[in-house]
Short mmCIF file of C-alpha atoms in Angstrom, two decimals:
data_model
loop_
_atom_site.label_atom_id
_atom_site.label_comp_id
_atom_site.label_asym_id
_atom_site.label_seq_id
_atom_site.Cartn_x
_atom_site.Cartn_y
_atom_site.Cartn_z
CA ASN O 1227 93.76 110.47 93.13
CA ALA O 1228 93.07 110.72 96.84
CA GLY O 1229 94.51 108.02 99.02
CA VAL O 1230 92.68 105.78 101.43
CA MET O 1231 90.65 107.96 103.77
CA GLN O 1232 89.77 107.12 107.32
CA ASN O 1233 87.69 108.98 109.83
CA PRO O 1234 87.72 109.94 112.50
CA ARG O 1235 91.48 110.18 112.95
CA HIS O 1236 91.08 110.08 116.72
CA LEU O 1237 88.20 108.64 118.71
CA VAL O 1238 87.68 108.61 122.46
CA ARG O 1239 85.09 106.31 123.98
CA ARG O 1240 84.18 105.28 127.48
CA ARG O 1241 83.96 101.63 128.39
CA GLY O 1242 80.71 100.12 127.18
CA GLN O 1243 80.15 102.58 124.35
CA GLU O 1244 80.21 101.77 120.66
CA ALA O 1245 82.96 102.80 118.25
CA ARG O 1246 82.40 103.20 114.50
CA LEU O 1247 85.41 103.58 112.26
CA ARG O 1248 85.03 104.50 108.60
CA CYS O 1249 87.21 103.79 105.63
CA SER O 1250 86.87 105.02 102.06
CA PRO O 1251 89.18 103.10 99.71
CA MET O 1252 91.14 104.68 96.92
CA LYS O 1253 89.16 105.40 93.80
CA GLY O 1254 88.80 102.25 91.73
CA HIS O 1255 89.75 99.94 94.57
CA SER O 1256 87.17 97.31 95.41
CA HIS O 1257 89.01 95.41 98.15
CA VAL O 1258 89.26 96.67 101.73
CA TYR O 1259 91.27 95.32 104.65
CA TRP O 1260 91.27 96.23 108.32
CA TYR O 1261 94.28 95.86 110.61
CA ARG O 1262 94.83 96.64 114.27
CA GLN O 1263 98.07 97.95 115.74
CA LEU O 1264 98.51 97.69 119.46
CA PRO O 1265 101.10 99.96 121.10
CA GLU O 1266 104.68 98.98 120.27
CA GLU O 1267 103.53 96.15 117.99
CA GLY O 1268 103.14 95.47 114.30
CA LEU O 1269 99.86 95.39 112.47
CA LYS O 1270 97.56 92.39 112.86
CA PHE O 1271 95.10 91.47 110.15
CA MET O 1272 91.44 91.56 111.12
CA VAL O 1273 89.19 91.28 108.07
CA TYR O 1274 89.11 91.46 104.27
CA LEU O 1275 86.01 92.64 102.44
CA GLN O 1276 84.77 93.27 98.96
CA LYS O 1277 81.60 95.17 98.21
CA GLU O 1278 78.77 93.56 100.21
CA ASN O 1279 80.90 90.51 101.03
CA ILE O 1280 83.16 89.48 103.86
CA ILE O 1281 85.88 87.37 102.28
CA ASP O 1282 88.17 86.60 105.23
CA GLU O 1283 87.41 87.46 108.84
CA SER O 1284 89.89 85.08 110.40
CA GLY O 1285 91.52 87.88 112.42
CA MET O 1286 88.35 89.35 113.86
CA PRO O 1287 87.63 88.82 117.55
CA LYS O 1288 84.65 86.53 117.94
CA GLU O 1289 82.57 89.00 119.91
CA ARG O 1290 81.76 92.71 119.75
CA PHE O 1291 83.57 93.35 116.44
CA SER O 1292 81.90 93.51 113.05
CA ALA O 1293 82.72 94.94 109.65
CA GLU O 1294 80.81 95.79 106.52
CA PHE O 1295 81.46 97.25 103.10
CA PRO O 1296 78.11 98.23 101.61
CA LYS O 1297 77.35 98.73 97.96
CA GLU O 1298 77.39 102.47 98.53
CA GLY O 1299 79.46 104.32 101.06
CA PRO O 1300 82.52 103.57 103.15
CA SER O 1301 83.54 100.40 104.91
CA ILE O 1302 82.66 100.42 108.60
CA LEU O 1303 84.44 98.67 111.44
CA ARG O 1304 82.15 98.55 114.44
CA ILE O 1305 83.17 97.75 117.98
CA GLN O 1306 80.38 97.30 120.47
CA GLN O 1307 80.76 97.69 124.23
CA VAL O 1308 84.36 98.80 124.00
CA VAL O 1309 86.87 97.82 126.66
CA ARG O 1310 90.25 99.34 127.52
CA GLY O 1311 92.01 96.58 125.61
CA ASP O 1312 90.42 97.83 122.39
CA SER O 1313 92.59 100.96 122.57
CA ALA O 1314 94.75 100.77 119.47
CA ALA O 1315 95.31 102.22 116.04
CA TYR O 1316 93.02 100.74 113.42
CA PHE O 1317 94.24 100.89 109.85
CA CYS O 1318 92.32 100.36 106.68
CA ALA O 1319 93.97 99.38 103.41
CA SER O 1320 92.67 98.94 99.90
CA SER O 1321 93.88 97.28 96.74
CA PRO O 1322 92.93 97.60 93.08
CA PRO O 1323 91.44 94.74 91.05
CA GLU O 1324 94.50 94.51 88.81
CA ALA O 1325 97.02 94.31 91.67
CA GLN O 1326 95.18 92.73 94.53
CA GLU O 1327 98.34 91.65 96.34
CA THR O 1328 99.44 95.24 96.98
CA GLN O 1329 97.70 97.09 99.78
CA TYR O 1330 97.71 100.86 100.27
CA PHE O 1331 97.07 102.08 103.78
CA GLY O 1332 95.10 104.94 105.21
CA PRO O 1333 96.27 107.20 108.05
CA GLY O 1334 94.50 105.15 110.70
CA THR O 1335 92.03 105.83 113.48
CA ARG O 1336 93.48 106.02 116.97
CA LEU O 1337 90.91 104.70 119.41
CA LEU O 1338 91.29 105.47 123.09
CA VAL O 1339 88.96 103.79 125.55
CA LEU O 1340 88.71 105.49 128.93
CA ALA C 261 101.27 79.71 108.79
CA GLN C 262 103.75 82.30 107.69
CA SER C 263 105.68 84.52 110.10
CA VAL C 264 107.98 87.51 109.91
CA THR C 265 110.88 88.40 112.18
CA GLN C 266 112.55 91.76 112.39
CA PRO C 267 115.42 91.08 114.79
CA ASP C 268 116.31 94.72 115.43
CA ILE C 269 113.80 96.64 117.52
CA HIS C 270 115.73 99.88 117.44
CA ILE C 271 118.60 101.09 115.23
CA THR C 272 120.49 104.37 115.37
CA VAL C 273 122.64 105.56 112.48
CA SER C 274 124.39 108.80 111.66
CA GLU C 275 123.11 110.93 108.84
CA GLY C 276 124.91 110.00 105.65
CA ALA C 277 125.75 106.50 106.86
CA SER C 278 124.50 103.37 105.16
CA LEU C 279 121.56 101.42 106.51
CA GLU C 280 120.46 97.81 106.49
CA LEU C 281 117.28 96.63 108.20
CA ARG C 282 116.84 92.91 108.56
CA CYS C 283 113.77 90.86 107.79
CA ASN C 284 113.43 87.09 107.92
CA TYR C 285 110.32 85.15 107.05
CA SER C 286 109.04 81.66 107.48
CA TYR C 287 106.98 80.17 104.66
CA GLY C 288 107.18 77.01 102.62
CA ALA C 289 107.41 78.73 99.25
CA THR C 290 108.29 82.19 97.99
CA PRO C 291 105.88 84.70 99.49
CA TYR C 292 105.09 88.20 98.43
CA LEU C 293 107.36 90.56 100.36
CA PHE C 294 106.85 94.20 101.29
CA TRP C 295 108.53 96.98 103.19
CA TYR C 296 106.42 99.78 104.64
CA VAL C 297 107.46 102.91 106.52
CA GLN C 298 105.42 104.58 109.24
CA SER C 299 106.16 108.06 110.52
CA PRO C 300 104.91 108.93 114.02
CA GLY C 301 101.14 109.20 114.12
CA GLN C 302 100.83 108.40 110.44
CA GLY C 303 99.72 105.54 108.27
CA LEU C 304 101.96 103.13 106.40
CA GLN C 305 103.61 104.04 103.13
CA LEU C 306 104.70 101.32 100.74
CA LEU C 307 108.45 101.52 100.06
CA LEU C 308 108.85 98.50 97.78
CA LYS C 309 107.60 95.02 97.05
CA TYR C 310 108.83 91.72 95.65
CA PHE C 311 106.69 89.15 93.91
CA SER C 312 109.08 87.37 91.56
CA GLY C 313 111.91 87.96 89.12
CA ASP C 314 114.96 90.10 89.85
CA THR C 315 115.84 89.60 93.50
CA LEU C 316 117.10 93.16 93.94
CA VAL C 317 114.15 95.51 94.14
CA GLN C 318 114.30 99.29 93.92
CA GLY C 319 111.81 101.37 95.85
CA ILE C 320 110.98 104.95 96.64
CA LYS C 321 113.14 107.39 98.59
CA GLY C 322 116.36 105.64 97.52
CA PHE C 323 115.60 102.35 99.28
CA GLU C 324 116.28 98.91 97.88
CA ALA C 325 115.80 95.38 99.17
CA GLU C 326 117.26 92.04 98.23
CA PHE C 327 115.39 88.76 98.37
CA LYS C 328 117.61 85.84 99.37
CA ARG C 329 115.75 82.58 99.14
CA SER C 330 118.52 80.57 100.80
CA GLN C 331 118.38 82.78 103.87
CA SER C 332 114.62 83.46 103.82
CA SER C 333 115.48 87.12 104.06
CA PHE C 334 114.38 90.38 102.52
CA ASN C 335 116.68 93.04 103.97
CA LEU C 336 116.11 96.72 103.31
CA ARG C 337 119.07 98.94 102.44
CA LYS C 338 119.87 102.55 101.79
CA PRO C 339 123.38 103.78 100.93
CA SER C 340 123.08 107.17 102.64
CA VAL C 341 120.49 107.92 105.30
CA HIS C 342 118.79 111.29 105.62
CA TRP C 343 117.36 112.73 108.84
CA SER C 344 113.88 112.48 107.29
CA ASP C 345 114.25 108.69 107.16
CA ALA C 346 113.73 108.48 110.92
CA ALA C 347 110.58 106.39 111.28
CA GLU C 348 109.40 102.86 111.97
CA TYR C 349 109.91 100.27 109.27
CA PHE C 350 107.77 97.19 108.85
CA CYS C 351 108.45 94.12 106.78
CA ALA C 352 105.35 92.22 105.66
CA VAL C 353 104.63 88.92 103.96
CA GLY C 354 101.70 87.86 101.81
CA VAL C 355 100.98 84.43 100.42
CA PRO C 356 99.24 83.46 97.18
CA GLY C 357 95.53 82.91 97.59
CA ARG C 358 95.25 84.83 100.84
CA ARG C 359 95.07 88.61 101.06
CA ALA C 360 95.98 89.03 104.71
CA LEU C 361 99.46 90.43 105.22
CA THR C 362 101.58 89.27 108.13
CA PHE C 363 103.70 92.04 109.60
CA GLY C 364 106.88 91.98 111.59
CA SER C 365 107.03 93.87 114.85
CA GLY C 366 108.91 96.74 113.26
CA THR C 367 112.31 98.42 113.51
CA ARG C 368 112.47 101.96 114.80
CA LEU C 369 115.16 103.97 113.02
CA GLN C 370 116.75 106.95 114.68
CA VAL C 371 119.06 109.22 112.68
CA GLN C 372 121.77 111.19 114.46
CA PRO C 373 123.00 114.47 112.98
#
């Protein structure tokens, strides 16, 4: 059973460009979470999604950030008009229906904004 | 809102020595408690978790953690550290009814030969 998959692993963008980060949960997992890790810090929750639904987006910045988890395909975290402060590692996690409290993390996408 | 404190930013131990990483939380009831390990440039791997029951929890790679309600702590221990244990360790807290985990700022473990 493959783990949580994220791509790309590294992403470089110039200020003002858009960044799209993808996450495929573990097989059978229907819950996806996105976290951001700034340098030398712990992870900060951003958003929790189920298929076609955003359940909790209390950690998402109010502007430029959006997330989706369509019926088919991976979850996408989208950052529009990136700024240098968006440089961070973005981690996706997933959990199974029978153990929703336990989250399994992907390898992360390291975003660098020039 | 819940919070997590990992008082030690950086710890160095000798290979073969015992290890204890501290984690304290703030929450009005018993939360769900987790320890994750992150190797450089990698994602987080779940070491162990506590939801209820026996307060001493066994995890992978020879790690264990003990939940102490009176101290609001969930310290991670290993009796004999291996060089491959060098990594960053994160304590995390979850609360019933909310899926978001709250992470501590991490403890970086260095292992000396």
